[in-house]
Amino acid sequence: MKTILVTGAAGYIASHTCKALAAAGYLPVAYDSMVNGHRSAVQWGPLVEADIRDRGALDQALRTYQPMAVMHFAAFAYVGESVTNPGKYYRNNVDGSLTLLEAARDAGIGQFVFSSTCATYGVPQVSPIPEDHAQSPVNPYGASKLMVERMLRDFDAAHGLRSISLRYFNAAGADVDGLIGECHEPETHLIPLALDAAAGTGSLTVFGDDYPTPDGTCVRDYIHVDDLARAHVLALGALESGRPTTAYNLGNGMGFSVREVIETVERVTGRKVPHTIGPARAGDPPALVGDASRVRRELGWNPQHTTLEAIVETAWRWHQRAR
Ligand code: UDP
């Protein structure tokens, strides 16, 4: 069986990807520090509990499992926290990724899929954003991911380590079979917080209502986590067939404002979402919508959950089960 080392595999997007990898016949070996991960999300292969900055543990995992590729998700991913504590982000996301890349290089790994982000673009000049748009991140989280994309290109040029960086827009929703879902501690993401507010177990503050957008609130491109997971399997297959290093956007190509998300959550749950308006969050661009036509064309990616309703419905089912 083809083995894949998956860092951060006990987290949200990576655990859905492990499920998709297993369904496609791969064995995902979960490598996770368990600082933010959930043991219950590791269901499709063994778990190595270690940090990506621990070179000894990485070497041992690579020797033990002899993976044919690495999928790298492990990262801190709170935009707001990255602004107030940038050192944490550069130390883990950049230094940790470099340690992983060097370990992968020395183990002779030739294929690498990287969890990147639309936050590498910064404030876009055009919408939807194509992959060749300038990358000028406006927060340390985006900057840390952009540095890894750059390292990956350099490692390919120097060592032949081919990679595909997948720039996610806003991951949302939960496994359609209800086995796993979104579970951050603390939760900072809009859809789970709006569901908490609808359920009466939390409160929601809208971060700013005077952005230069149609209703004044931030616009984002929400993409179902199962669709993201499938794109990773396609990216791996493309690398196996020799595709050169590249990066792809993963989004639906449709933007929804914070107010539209709240209205959708109210429709899906049949409940009101009480909320207040607060100041804008540092590091938040007004609108981020992705042009994912290249990955559709080149890898045959075809998102299945194309409406916000469908995405929120899966999140609500998971929310009722898990929270
Ligand atoms: N947002 C909000 N209130 C919250 C959390 C998020 O208004 O409590 C907004 C945020 O400003 C952004 C959108 O919702 O425009 C999505 O934010 P989220 O944190 O879910 O994802 P991000 O875009 O940061 O990856």
XYZ file of N, CA and C in Angstrom, residues 194-309:
348
model
N -21.258 31.169 14.324
C -22.656 31.523 14.018
C -23.583 30.368 14.421
N -23.097 29.128 14.257
C -23.910 27.965 14.679
C -24.031 27.936 16.205
N -22.932 28.259 16.907
C -22.996 28.353 18.374
C -24.042 29.396 18.782
N -24.012 30.532 18.102
C -24.961 31.601 18.451
C -26.395 31.135 18.178
N -26.600 30.432 17.057
C -27.944 29.920 16.733
C -28.403 28.908 17.781
N -27.453 28.104 18.267
C -27.791 27.072 19.255
C -27.938 27.651 20.656
N -27.593 28.929 20.812
C -27.705 29.565 22.127
C -26.538 29.253 23.042
N -25.429 28.745 22.471
C -24.287 28.366 23.316
C -23.094 29.318 23.140
N -23.289 30.380 22.396
C -22.167 31.302 22.212
C -22.675 32.618 21.656
N -21.745 33.567 21.503
C -22.156 34.860 20.969
C -21.313 35.164 19.738
N -21.843 36.000 18.886
C -21.145 36.323 17.643
C -20.988 37.828 17.508
N -19.764 38.237 17.214
C -19.502 39.635 16.880
C -19.094 39.700 15.417
N -19.748 40.575 14.666
C -19.356 40.781 13.262
C -18.177 41.750 13.258
N -17.064 41.300 12.662
C -15.845 42.125 12.682
C -15.889 43.179 11.579
N -16.529 44.279 11.855
C -16.524 45.420 10.950
C -17.687 45.409 9.985
N -18.355 46.572 9.840
C -19.436 46.662 8.845
C -19.275 47.891 7.956
N -18.026 48.415 7.910
C -17.809 49.537 6.984
C -16.667 49.252 6.000
N -16.575 47.991 5.619
C -15.640 47.617 4.542
C -16.205 48.080 3.195
N -15.337 48.275 2.206
C -15.823 48.652 0.863
C -16.384 47.434 0.125
N -17.436 46.848 0.679
C -18.103 45.679 0.085
C -19.589 46.014 -0.006
N -20.390 45.240 -0.770
C -21.798 45.624 -0.976
C -22.570 45.870 0.318
N -22.392 45.046 1.368
C -23.145 45.328 2.605
C -22.239 45.774 3.755
N -20.979 46.058 3.452
C -20.077 46.604 4.471
C -19.343 45.549 5.281
N -19.763 44.268 5.150
C -19.060 43.218 5.905
C -18.136 42.452 4.957
N -17.165 41.748 5.550
C -16.136 41.055 4.756
C -16.737 39.965 3.878
N -16.176 39.827 2.692
C -16.620 38.800 1.746
C -15.542 37.703 1.662
N -15.997 36.456 1.772
C -15.073 35.317 1.689
C -15.669 34.237 0.786
N -14.785 33.349 0.305
C -15.149 32.262 -0.603
C -15.103 30.967 0.227
N -16.281 30.418 0.550
C -16.348 29.251 1.433
C -16.363 27.976 0.599
N -15.451 27.067 0.939
C -15.308 25.839 0.164
C -15.398 24.644 1.112
N -16.164 23.626 0.699
C -16.402 22.491 1.593
C -15.117 21.686 1.815
N -14.920 21.277 3.047
C -13.688 20.581 3.433
C -13.527 19.248 2.688
N -14.620 18.576 2.343
C -14.502 17.325 1.566
C -14.009 17.615 0.145
N -14.420 18.751 -0.402
C -13.924 19.135 -1.727
C -12.428 19.464 -1.655
N -12.031 20.151 -0.576
C -10.591 20.398 -0.384
C -9.842 19.079 -0.296
N -10.389 18.147 0.484
C -9.716 16.857 0.699
C -9.508 16.146 -0.640
N -10.546 16.133 -1.474
C -10.422 15.465 -2.784
C -9.341 16.114 -3.646
N -9.197 17.424 -3.533
C -8.163 18.106 -4.327
C -6.768 17.637 -3.929
N -6.579 17.316 -2.651
C -5.262 16.830 -2.218
C -4.933 15.481 -2.849
N -5.932 14.627 -2.950
C -5.710 13.312 -3.559
C -5.379 13.496 -5.047
N -6.075 14.413 -5.698
C -5.781 14.692 -7.112
C -4.365 15.253 -7.276
N -3.979 16.131 -6.352
C -2.637 16.726 -6.428
C -1.570 15.641 -6.277
N -1.799 14.732 -5.372
C -0.851 13.633 -5.175
C -0.733 12.791 -6.440
N -1.880 12.472 -7.041
C -1.875 11.685 -8.284
C -1.128 12.418 -9.386
N -1.308 13.750 -9.438
C -0.628 14.537 -10.469
C 0.884 14.493 -10.260
N 1.325 14.593 -9.011
C 2.769 14.513 -8.734
C 3.299 13.139 -9.107
N 2.506 12.108 -8.799
C 2.933 10.735 -9.141
C 3.112 10.592 -10.644
N 2.260 11.315 -11.427
C 2.421 11.220 -12.885
C 3.416 12.229 -13.424
N 4.181 12.876 -12.543
C 5.306 13.684 -13.007
C 5.052 15.169 -13.133
N 3.895 15.655 -12.632
C 3.605 17.091 -12.782
C 4.666 17.935 -12.071
N 5.131 18.992 -12.726
C 6.140 19.845 -12.082
C 5.545 20.691 -10.948
N 6.417 21.242 -10.150
C 6.019 22.084 -9.004
C 5.104 23.217 -9.445
N 4.009 23.387 -8.704
C 3.068 24.461 -9.024
C 2.221 24.779 -7.798
N 1.311 25.747 -7.970
C 0.371 26.092 -6.896
C -1.010 26.252 -7.506
N -2.026 25.839 -6.775
C -3.415 25.977 -7.244
C -4.273 26.632 -6.170
N -5.205 27.463 -6.617
C -6.258 27.974 -5.730
C -7.324 26.900 -5.543
N -7.864 26.820 -4.339
C -9.022 25.951 -4.093
C -10.133 26.799 -3.483
N -11.118 27.118 -4.302
C -12.256 27.892 -3.821
C -13.446 27.611 -4.704
N -14.589 28.174 -4.326
C -15.810 27.993 -5.110
C -15.986 29.075 -6.168
N -15.206 30.148 -6.037
C -15.327 31.260 -6.974
C -16.502 32.172 -6.680
N -17.154 31.959 -5.515
C -18.292 32.809 -5.138
C -18.004 33.434 -3.783
N -18.324 34.717 -3.673
C -18.084 35.392 -2.404
C -19.377 35.562 -1.623
N -19.297 35.360 -0.306
C -20.445 35.606 0.575
C -19.988 36.523 1.704
N -20.821 37.505 2.013
C -20.485 38.425 3.096
C -20.816 37.781 4.434
N -20.278 38.374 5.496
C -20.574 37.872 6.843
C -22.086 37.904 7.072
N -22.738 38.965 6.618
C -24.208 39.031 6.788
C -24.900 37.903 6.029
N -24.435 37.602 4.830
C -25.050 36.504 4.052
C -24.839 35.155 4.743
N -23.669 34.990 5.356
C -23.424 33.738 6.101
C -24.408 33.650 7.259
N -24.589 34.739 7.975
C -25.518 34.729 9.123
C -26.927 34.384 8.637
N -27.363 34.989 7.529
C -28.710 34.698 7.000
C -28.837 33.224 6.612
N -27.782 32.685 6.010
C -27.820 31.273 5.611
C -27.905 30.377 6.842
N -27.126 30.686 7.865
C -27.175 29.889 9.098
C -28.594 29.977 9.689
N -29.210 31.128 9.623
C -30.586 31.255 10.159
C -31.557 30.392 9.357
N -31.400 30.369 8.037
C -32.291 29.542 7.193
C -32.082 28.058 7.476
N -30.816 27.637 7.534
C -30.520 26.205 7.696
C -30.951 25.707 9.074
N -30.700 26.500 10.104
C -31.002 26.038 11.468
C -32.444 26.338 11.873
N -33.073 27.253 11.148
C -34.423 27.681 11.550
C -34.407 28.499 12.836
N -33.236 29.053 13.194
C -33.129 29.850 14.425
C -32.478 31.196 14.125
N -32.681 32.140 14.996
C -32.028 33.439 14.856
C -30.562 33.319 15.270
N -29.720 34.132 14.657
C -28.315 34.207 15.063
C -28.101 35.576 15.709
N -28.203 35.661 17.026
C -27.990 36.960 17.669
C -26.545 37.413 17.454
N -26.368 38.665 17.105
C -24.991 39.136 16.887
C -24.888 40.629 17.135
N -23.664 41.070 17.417
C -23.401 42.494 17.560
C -22.341 42.881 16.536
N -22.247 44.183 16.275
C -21.229 44.666 15.335
C -20.039 45.179 16.141
N -18.858 44.690 15.815
C -17.651 45.136 16.505
C -16.663 45.725 15.513
N -15.493 46.107 16.009
C -14.481 46.666 15.098
C -13.904 45.603 14.165
N -13.323 46.055 13.068
C -12.676 45.144 12.120
C -11.522 44.433 12.822
N -11.260 43.199 12.397
C -10.157 42.427 12.965
C -8.864 42.759 12.198
N -7.786 42.978 12.933
C -6.507 43.310 12.280
C -6.118 42.204 11.308
N -5.642 42.586 10.138
C -5.138 41.603 9.182
C -6.189 41.024 8.252
N -7.446 41.481 8.342
C -8.536 40.943 7.502
C -8.734 41.772 6.234
N -8.404 41.262 5.051
C -8.726 41.998 3.826
C -10.248 42.045 3.610
N -10.760 43.073 2.895
C -12.210 43.206 2.707
C -12.839 42.006 1.981
N -12.206 41.533 0.909
C -12.812 40.447 0.128
C -11.733 39.512 -0.380
N -12.006 38.218 -0.302
C -11.095 37.199 -0.838
C -11.939 36.152 -1.560
N -11.872 36.164 -2.874
C -12.605 35.190 -3.678
C -11.619 34.620 -4.691
N -11.643 33.292 -4.833
C -10.612 32.649 -5.640
C -11.080 32.237 -7.022
N -10.169 32.324 -7.971
C -10.403 31.750 -9.292
C -9.722 30.369 -9.305
N -10.540 29.328 -9.265
C -9.981 27.966 -9.193
C -10.112 27.251 -10.537
N -10.177 28.027 -11.630
C -10.394 27.376 -12.927
C -9.194 26.514 -13.348
N -7.984 26.902 -12.883
C -6.805 26.123 -13.316
C -6.799 24.713 -12.746
N -7.138 24.575 -11.478
C -7.113 23.234 -10.885
C -8.255 22.388 -11.454
N -9.357 23.032 -11.796
C -10.452 22.288 -12.437
C -9.981 21.754 -13.790
N -9.325 22.629 -14.531
C -8.896 22.261 -15.881
C -7.766 21.228 -15.834
N -6.765 21.482 -15.016
C -5.549 20.658 -15.080
C -5.646 19.370 -14.270
N -6.390 19.395 -13.153
C -6.480 18.177 -12.330
C -7.875 17.562 -12.353
N -8.821 18.198 -13.040
C -10.175 17.647 -13.102
C -10.931 17.775 -11.774
N -10.543 18.758 -10.970
C -11.228 18.967 -9.680
C -12.626 19.539 -9.930
N -13.594 18.986 -9.217
C -14.972 19.400 -9.455
C -15.709 19.424 -8.111
N -15.724 20.586 -7.445
C -16.342 20.641 -6.118
C -17.801 20.175 -6.143
N -18.150 19.365 -5.141
C -19.497 18.784 -5.078
C -20.474 19.651 -4.289
N -19.939 20.431 -3.352
C -20.811 21.217 -2.450
C -20.733 22.669 -2.894
N -21.605 23.028 -3.818
C -21.399 24.326 -4.455
C -22.247 25.444 -3.851
N -23.182 25.127 -2.983
C -23.958 26.220 -2.390
C -23.571 26.400 -0.928
N -23.726 27.624 -0.462
C -23.415 27.890 0.947
C -24.355 27.103 1.851
N -25.623 26.968 1.435
C -26.605 26.168 2.206
C -26.082 24.754 2.449
